[in-house]
Amino acid sequence: MSKSQFVSVESEGDIALICIDNPPVNASGVAVRQGILDALDTARALGAKAIGLYCAGRTFVAGADITEFGKPPLSPGLPEVCDILEASEIPIVAAIHGTALGGGLEIAVACHARVAVATARVGLPEILLGLLPGAGGTQRAPRLAGIPNALDLILSGRQVGAVEALKMGLIDRIDEGEMREVALAAGQDVVAGTLGARRTDMLQTQADDAALKAAEAQVRAKHPHLVSPLKCVEAIAASTGPIKEGLAVERAAFLHCLGTPQSNGLIHAFFGERAVANIPEKKVAPRDVSSLGVIGGGTMGSGISTSALMAGLAVTLVEVTQEALDRGVATITGNLEGAVKRGKMSAAKRDAALARLTASTDLNSLSDVDLVIEAVFENMDVKKEIFGKLDAICKQGAILASNTSYLDINEIAAMTSRPADVLGLHFFSPAHIMRLLEVVVGEGTAPEVVATGFALAKRMKKVGVRAGVCDGFIGNRILGHYLKCASYLVMDGAHPDQVDRALEGFGFAMGPHRVGDLAGLDIGYMTRKRLAPTRPAQERYGGAIADRLSENGWNGRKTAKGYFVYEEGQTRENPDLDGIIADERQKAGITPRAFEDQEIVDRYMTAMISEAARVLEDGIAQRPVDIDVVFLMGYGFPRFRGGPLHYADTIGAAELIQRIEGYAREDAHYWQVPNLLRKMAADGTTFADLNKGN
Ligand code: 3H9
């Protein structure tokens, strides 16, 4: 047996077995790539009649090593390795388990046959990183599976199971067993002629102009901001010609996308979602949680219950009245039904989940649960009363959590004799769909309770982000600040529709006024009323227009009227809005001025970044990337921009300061330069440096 650091080769009879072993996901970094080429040479020297290529550990190669992107290219490159695999005179069969993704699947399709175990999944997810398959995937996938399947895989980035992959023609057979044995048997079958081996460069892609045209139109409509989807279509279109030419088109398109701000943003988002798990408590053992109490059967409580049931937990839902309880149970049942319809869960799993649900109108039924999440409406007195009661009812060691979206966790914890067991678990609505969870750590919260919050997030397939206590934590505190900027823009002359369109042009799925209508304008109204007593005298009030809408009973979609009117599936302007705006501007003595869309975006983003910097300064978020992940996952921030602070680095601290100082000439209270930005400009540091701990 010969062995490089990550790739070993051995022979059994006529078959050479190449094994890639580069934990955790067998990414094809340069040492793996060189190892594959060396192993091929060894296999030749061994006189093998066929080669079985497989991986150790939990998965087949899960892609190129993403950490190499953005650095000088290291030879041999993956395209070269795949071409050499394909050109091998000894037939090679790939044996797939786990996930063969991106460059991993490209290695597999460059081989001459593929077998997979039934649990294997394959995909070409490069588009999710702002890229396209760059090692032959856009040429070999359509040759094996046809243009429509290649378009589907490459443009969605989705993973398909072994059965679907077999149907598509991407793999040749489903086998069972230990991977070395699967690879060996497949190699023997190739030699025996019972498993066909062929070179994809000998295959012809069947032309399908209609599918390509439809895909291009769809991409233009669905991803108007993104570069790589159109490049994917262009490369797949080139697969009908000679493979060499197609590979050249693919290469050029890949290099065009690599290193673009979009791709950098998407890669930052990919690593960011994983980096947020790096918390001070990461080595602390969490408490066991198998049963959950949820107080409140409204949208939030039902969503949290649904998510917990789907994660296999037992849930006791508590509501005050039988009627409210029945509504909560009906919502949960409907949510689970939706999951079955969307193919996320089988009917049998839904039945099992519902069997784990207990409904009660008695708080005492929570005496034995491991963790309670209070999800009643946002009223401090009500929450305090509940926590006082929970302290008396819940067993020792039970964790008491509040789903509050801005209230003081320390004040809530003080109502109990066990503040170490209290924390905030701030879910986002709809809680069974949204993947973000702010884990809010109070002054007294014990490390193992924080660790339990993160373990619960993972179990519920959510991404936990550690947040400190302040009004609104990370997300809603920053939101509260930049929404004021949006309101000032409208008071000063921009139209709400213009503000929305400018920000949608920047990449937000919806502008703030459309989001407000969707969430309900009464929420903002109540927040403004709640915060009114604490509003500093120097602060400009921007909420007058929104107040007028709410006071008219126009709270957005739920009342069919807000900033816009919603009728018969159509959205149109609210005919009363312009009058209200003119009226409020006049009352405030404002002569409106015109705004360019770019100025709207600049002001809005600068406001967001300023408050984000202060959230960092105050230690509410651990690192810039935590803020980025909160906004990407909870606030519709365009993923291709990587999050507000990743985006801030593309502007730079000096330019941001200049902007803020310029805006401050109109409003020196709202526009203040955060100390952190001044320090960064002086030191020449970036938010990316702060992520690394510099
Ligand atoms: C590509 O292939 C381009 C080619 O077409 C052309 C080239 C020329 N590289 O997610 P996990 C790390 S583009 C480096 O927690 P899971 C990850 O950061 C690539 N590192 O595990 C984490 O590190 P840490 C196309 C990677 O079981 C650790 O591995 N491929 C890579 O939940 C564990 O990851 C993709 O886009 C990588 N490619 O999920 C697939 N992948 O422990 C990307 C993972 O320090 N990967 N890491 O936080 C995935 O989707 C998931 O990781 C996977 C496993 C499903 C594989």
mmCIF file of N, CA and C and ligand atoms in Angstrom, residues 24-25 27 58-59 62-67 69 78-79 99 101-104 106 125-126 129 131-135 159 251 254 270-271 274-275, ligand 1:
data_model
loop_
_atom_site.group_PDB
_atom_site.id
_atom_site.type_symbol
_atom_site.label_atom_id
_atom_site.label_comp_id
_atom_site.label_asym_id
_atom_site.label_seq_id
_atom_site.Cartn_x
_atom_site.Cartn_y
_atom_site.Cartn_z
ATOM 1 N N PRO A 24 -12.574 17.135 7.711
ATOM 2 C CA PRO A 24 -13.823 16.435 8.009
ATOM 3 C C PRO A 24 -14.652 16.070 6.780
ATOM 4 N N VAL A 25 -14.443 16.775 5.617
ATOM 5 C CA VAL A 25 -15.381 16.544 4.510
ATOM 6 C C VAL A 25 -14.656 16.138 3.218
ATOM 7 N N ALA A 27 -12.474 17.652 1.502
ATOM 8 C CA ALA A 27 -12.354 18.723 0.505
ATOM 9 C C ALA A 27 -11.100 18.463 -0.335
ATOM 10 N N ARG A 58 -16.864 10.419 6.789
ATOM 11 C CA ARG A 58 -18.320 10.515 6.694
ATOM 12 C C ARG A 58 -18.843 10.829 5.307
ATOM 13 N N THR A 59 -17.945 11.155 4.370
ATOM 14 C CA THR A 59 -18.478 11.581 3.071
ATOM 15 C C THR A 59 -17.472 11.407 1.934
ATOM 16 N N ALA A 62 -16.517 16.582 -0.612
ATOM 17 C CA ALA A 62 -17.655 17.519 -0.558
ATOM 18 C C ALA A 62 -17.382 18.788 -1.346
ATOM 19 N N GLY A 63 -16.318 18.803 -2.128
ATOM 20 C CA GLY A 63 -16.092 19.959 -2.979
ATOM 21 C C GLY A 63 -14.641 20.359 -3.015
ATOM 22 N N ALA A 64 -14.390 21.411 -3.814
ATOM 23 C CA ALA A 64 -13.065 22.033 -3.777
ATOM 24 C C ALA A 64 -12.850 22.556 -2.356
ATOM 25 N N ASP A 65 -11.609 22.796 -1.972
ATOM 26 C CA ASP A 65 -11.351 23.381 -0.654
ATOM 27 C C ASP A 65 -11.616 24.879 -0.756
ATOM 28 N N ILE A 66 -12.733 25.297 -0.184
ATOM 29 C CA ILE A 66 -13.172 26.690 -0.362
ATOM 30 C C ILE A 66 -12.160 27.665 0.248
ATOM 31 N N THR A 67 -11.411 27.199 1.245
ATOM 32 C CA THR A 67 -10.445 28.125 1.871
ATOM 33 C C THR A 67 -9.304 28.484 0.909
ATOM 34 N N PHE A 69 -9.855 29.483 -2.166
ATOM 35 C CA PHE A 69 -10.330 30.529 -3.079
ATOM 36 C C PHE A 69 -9.808 31.883 -2.605
ATOM 37 N N LEU A 78 -7.953 21.467 -9.882
ATOM 38 C CA LEU A 78 -8.952 20.394 -9.975
ATOM 39 C C LEU A 78 -9.370 20.102 -11.425
ATOM 40 N N PRO A 79 -9.510 21.139 -12.278
ATOM 41 C CA PRO A 79 -9.884 20.824 -13.665
ATOM 42 C C PRO A 79 -8.877 19.862 -14.306
ATOM 43 N N THR A 99 -21.951 12.979 0.932
ATOM 44 C CA THR A 99 -22.355 13.979 -0.049
ATOM 45 C C THR A 99 -21.215 14.213 -1.040
ATOM 46 N N LEU A 101 -20.298 16.650 -3.522
ATOM 47 C CA LEU A 101 -20.783 17.980 -3.902
ATOM 48 C C LEU A 101 -19.729 18.731 -4.696
ATOM 49 N N GLY A 102 -20.171 19.598 -5.589
ATOM 50 C CA GLY A 102 -19.265 20.477 -6.314
ATOM 51 C C GLY A 102 -18.119 19.690 -6.928
ATOM 52 N N GLY A 103 -16.894 20.122 -6.593
ATOM 53 C CA GLY A 103 -15.703 19.447 -7.119
ATOM 54 C C GLY A 103 -15.705 17.959 -6.828
ATOM 55 N N GLY A 104 -16.404 17.533 -5.776
ATOM 56 C CA GLY A 104 -16.499 16.105 -5.447
ATOM 57 C C GLY A 104 -17.278 15.359 -6.521
ATOM 58 N N GLU A 106 -17.725 16.487 -9.431
ATOM 59 C CA GLU A 106 -16.966 16.636 -10.685
ATOM 60 C C GLU A 106 -15.893 15.557 -10.810
ATOM 61 N N PRO A 125 -23.405 22.582 -5.888
ATOM 62 C CA PRO A 125 -23.917 23.775 -5.191
ATOM 63 C C PRO A 125 -23.082 25.040 -5.392
ATOM 64 N N GLU A 126 -22.197 25.060 -6.385
ATOM 65 C CA GLU A 126 -21.300 26.210 -6.550
ATOM 66 C C GLU A 126 -22.063 27.528 -6.661
ATOM 67 N N LEU A 129 -22.325 29.738 -3.831
ATOM 68 C CA LEU A 129 -21.109 30.475 -3.469
ATOM 69 C C LEU A 129 -20.781 31.518 -4.542
ATOM 70 N N LEU A 131 -20.545 30.993 -7.710
ATOM 71 C CA LEU A 131 -19.644 30.392 -8.698
ATOM 72 C C LEU A 131 -20.426 29.484 -9.636
ATOM 73 N N LEU A 132 -19.710 28.726 -10.435
ATOM 74 C CA LEU A 132 -20.314 27.639 -11.203
ATOM 75 C C LEU A 132 -19.348 26.468 -11.117
ATOM 76 N N PRO A 133 -19.832 25.270 -11.396
ATOM 77 C CA PRO A 133 -18.910 24.140 -11.368
ATOM 78 C C PRO A 133 -17.748 24.470 -12.306
ATOM 79 N N GLY A 134 -16.521 24.361 -11.782
ATOM 80 C CA GLY A 134 -15.383 24.845 -12.571
ATOM 81 C C GLY A 134 -14.392 23.752 -12.906
ATOM 82 N N ALA A 135 -14.780 22.505 -12.648
ATOM 83 C CA ALA A 135 -13.862 21.405 -12.964
ATOM 84 C C ALA A 135 -14.557 20.393 -13.864
ATOM 85 N N GLN A 159 -29.226 19.289 -3.473
ATOM 86 C CA GLN A 159 -28.667 17.933 -3.409
ATOM 87 C C GLN A 159 -29.754 16.947 -3.803
ATOM 88 N N ARG A 251 -14.244 27.354 -17.947
ATOM 89 C CA ARG A 251 -13.087 27.898 -17.212
ATOM 90 C C ARG A 251 -13.148 29.423 -17.171
ATOM 91 N N PHE A 254 -15.911 30.514 -14.887
ATOM 92 C CA PHE A 254 -15.555 30.287 -13.480
ATOM 93 C C PHE A 254 -14.617 31.395 -12.991
ATOM 94 N N PHE A 270 -21.270 31.547 3.949
ATOM 95 C CA PHE A 270 -21.121 30.102 4.193
ATOM 96 C C PHE A 270 -20.286 29.866 5.449
ATOM 97 N N PHE A 271 -19.112 30.488 5.529
ATOM 98 C CA PHE A 271 -18.265 30.265 6.706
ATOM 99 C C PHE A 271 -18.858 30.948 7.945
ATOM 100 N N ARG A 274 -21.155 28.977 10.078
ATOM 101 C CA ARG A 274 -20.457 27.982 10.897
ATOM 102 C C ARG A 274 -19.647 28.669 12.000
ATOM 103 N N ALA A 275 -19.118 29.867 11.702
ATOM 104 C CA ALA A 275 -18.257 30.566 12.672
ATOM 105 C C ALA A 275 -19.025 30.994 13.925
HETATM 106 C C1 3H9 B 1 -16.273 23.814 -5.750
HETATM 107 O O1 3H9 B 1 -16.266 22.648 -5.561
HETATM 108 C C2 3H9 B 1 -15.675 24.464 -6.963
HETATM 109 C C3 3H9 B 1 -15.385 23.507 -8.081
HETATM 110 O O2 3H9 B 1 -16.502 23.327 -8.911
HETATM 111 C C4 3H9 B 1 -14.316 24.025 -9.019
HETATM 112 C C5 3H9 B 1 -12.970 24.180 -8.492
HETATM 113 C C6 3H9 B 1 -11.988 24.586 -9.542
HETATM 114 N N1 3H9 B 1 -13.941 23.468 1.744
HETATM 115 O O3 3H9 B 1 -20.875 22.168 7.107
HETATM 116 P P1 3H9 B 1 -20.166 21.421 8.189
HETATM 117 C C7 3H9 B 1 -15.724 22.723 6.499
HETATM 118 S S1 3H9 B 1 -16.945 24.889 -4.624
HETATM 119 C C8 3H9 B 1 -13.373 23.760 2.919
HETATM 120 O O4 3H9 B 1 -20.234 21.968 9.561
HETATM 121 P P2 3H9 B 1 -21.976 19.233 7.850
HETATM 122 C C9 3H9 B 1 -16.718 23.604 7.230
HETATM 123 O O5 3H9 B 1 -16.351 24.962 7.147
HETATM 124 C C10 3H9 B 1 -17.394 23.844 -3.270
HETATM 125 N N2 3H9 B 1 -13.985 23.524 4.104
HETATM 126 O O6 3H9 B 1 -20.580 19.887 8.220
HETATM 127 C C11 3H9 B 1 -16.619 23.051 8.640
HETATM 128 O O7 3H9 B 1 -15.465 23.602 9.239
HETATM 129 P P3 3H9 B 1 -15.428 23.935 10.823
HETATM 130 C C12 3H9 B 1 -18.637 23.083 -3.513
HETATM 131 C C13 3H9 B 1 -15.196 22.970 4.075
HETATM 132 O O8 3H9 B 1 -21.834 17.792 8.087
HETATM 133 C C14 3H9 B 1 -16.390 21.563 8.408
HETATM 134 O O9 3H9 B 1 -15.899 21.441 7.073
HETATM 135 N N3 3H9 B 1 -19.022 22.370 -2.335
HETATM 136 C C15 3H9 B 1 -15.834 22.637 2.878
HETATM 137 O O10 3H9 B 1 -23.095 19.983 8.476
HETATM 138 C C16 3H9 B 1 -17.646 20.735 8.537
HETATM 139 O O11 3H9 B 1 -18.644 21.299 7.708
HETATM 140 C C17 3H9 B 1 -19.796 22.921 -1.387
HETATM 141 O O12 3H9 B 1 -20.230 24.038 -1.512
HETATM 142 C C18 3H9 B 1 -15.162 22.905 1.669
HETATM 143 N N4 3H9 B 1 -15.699 22.607 0.469
HETATM 144 O O13 3H9 B 1 -22.156 19.471 6.275
HETATM 145 C C19 3H9 B 1 -20.102 22.066 -0.190
HETATM 146 N N5 3H9 B 1 -17.049 22.102 3.164
HETATM 147 O O14 3H9 B 1 -15.669 22.617 11.487
HETATM 148 C C20 3H9 B 1 -19.886 22.855 1.066
HETATM 149 C C21 3H9 B 1 -17.146 22.080 4.509
HETATM 150 O O15 3H9 B 1 -14.073 24.508 11.007
HETATM 151 N N6 3H9 B 1 -20.083 22.060 2.243
HETATM 152 N N7 3H9 B 1 -16.041 22.606 5.060
HETATM 153 O O16 3H9 B 1 -16.547 24.927 11.032
HETATM 154 C C22 3H9 B 1 -21.277 21.685 2.727
HETATM 155 O O17 3H9 B 1 -22.302 21.936 2.143
HETATM 156 C C23 3H9 B 1 -21.325 20.985 4.035
HETATM 157 O O18 3H9 B 1 -20.113 21.268 4.692
HETATM 158 C C24 3H9 B 1 -21.490 19.440 3.975
HETATM 159 C C25 3H9 B 1 -21.305 18.843 5.386
HETATM 160 C C26 3H9 B 1 -22.886 19.130 3.446
HETATM 161 C C27 3H9 B 1 -20.457 18.839 3.068
#
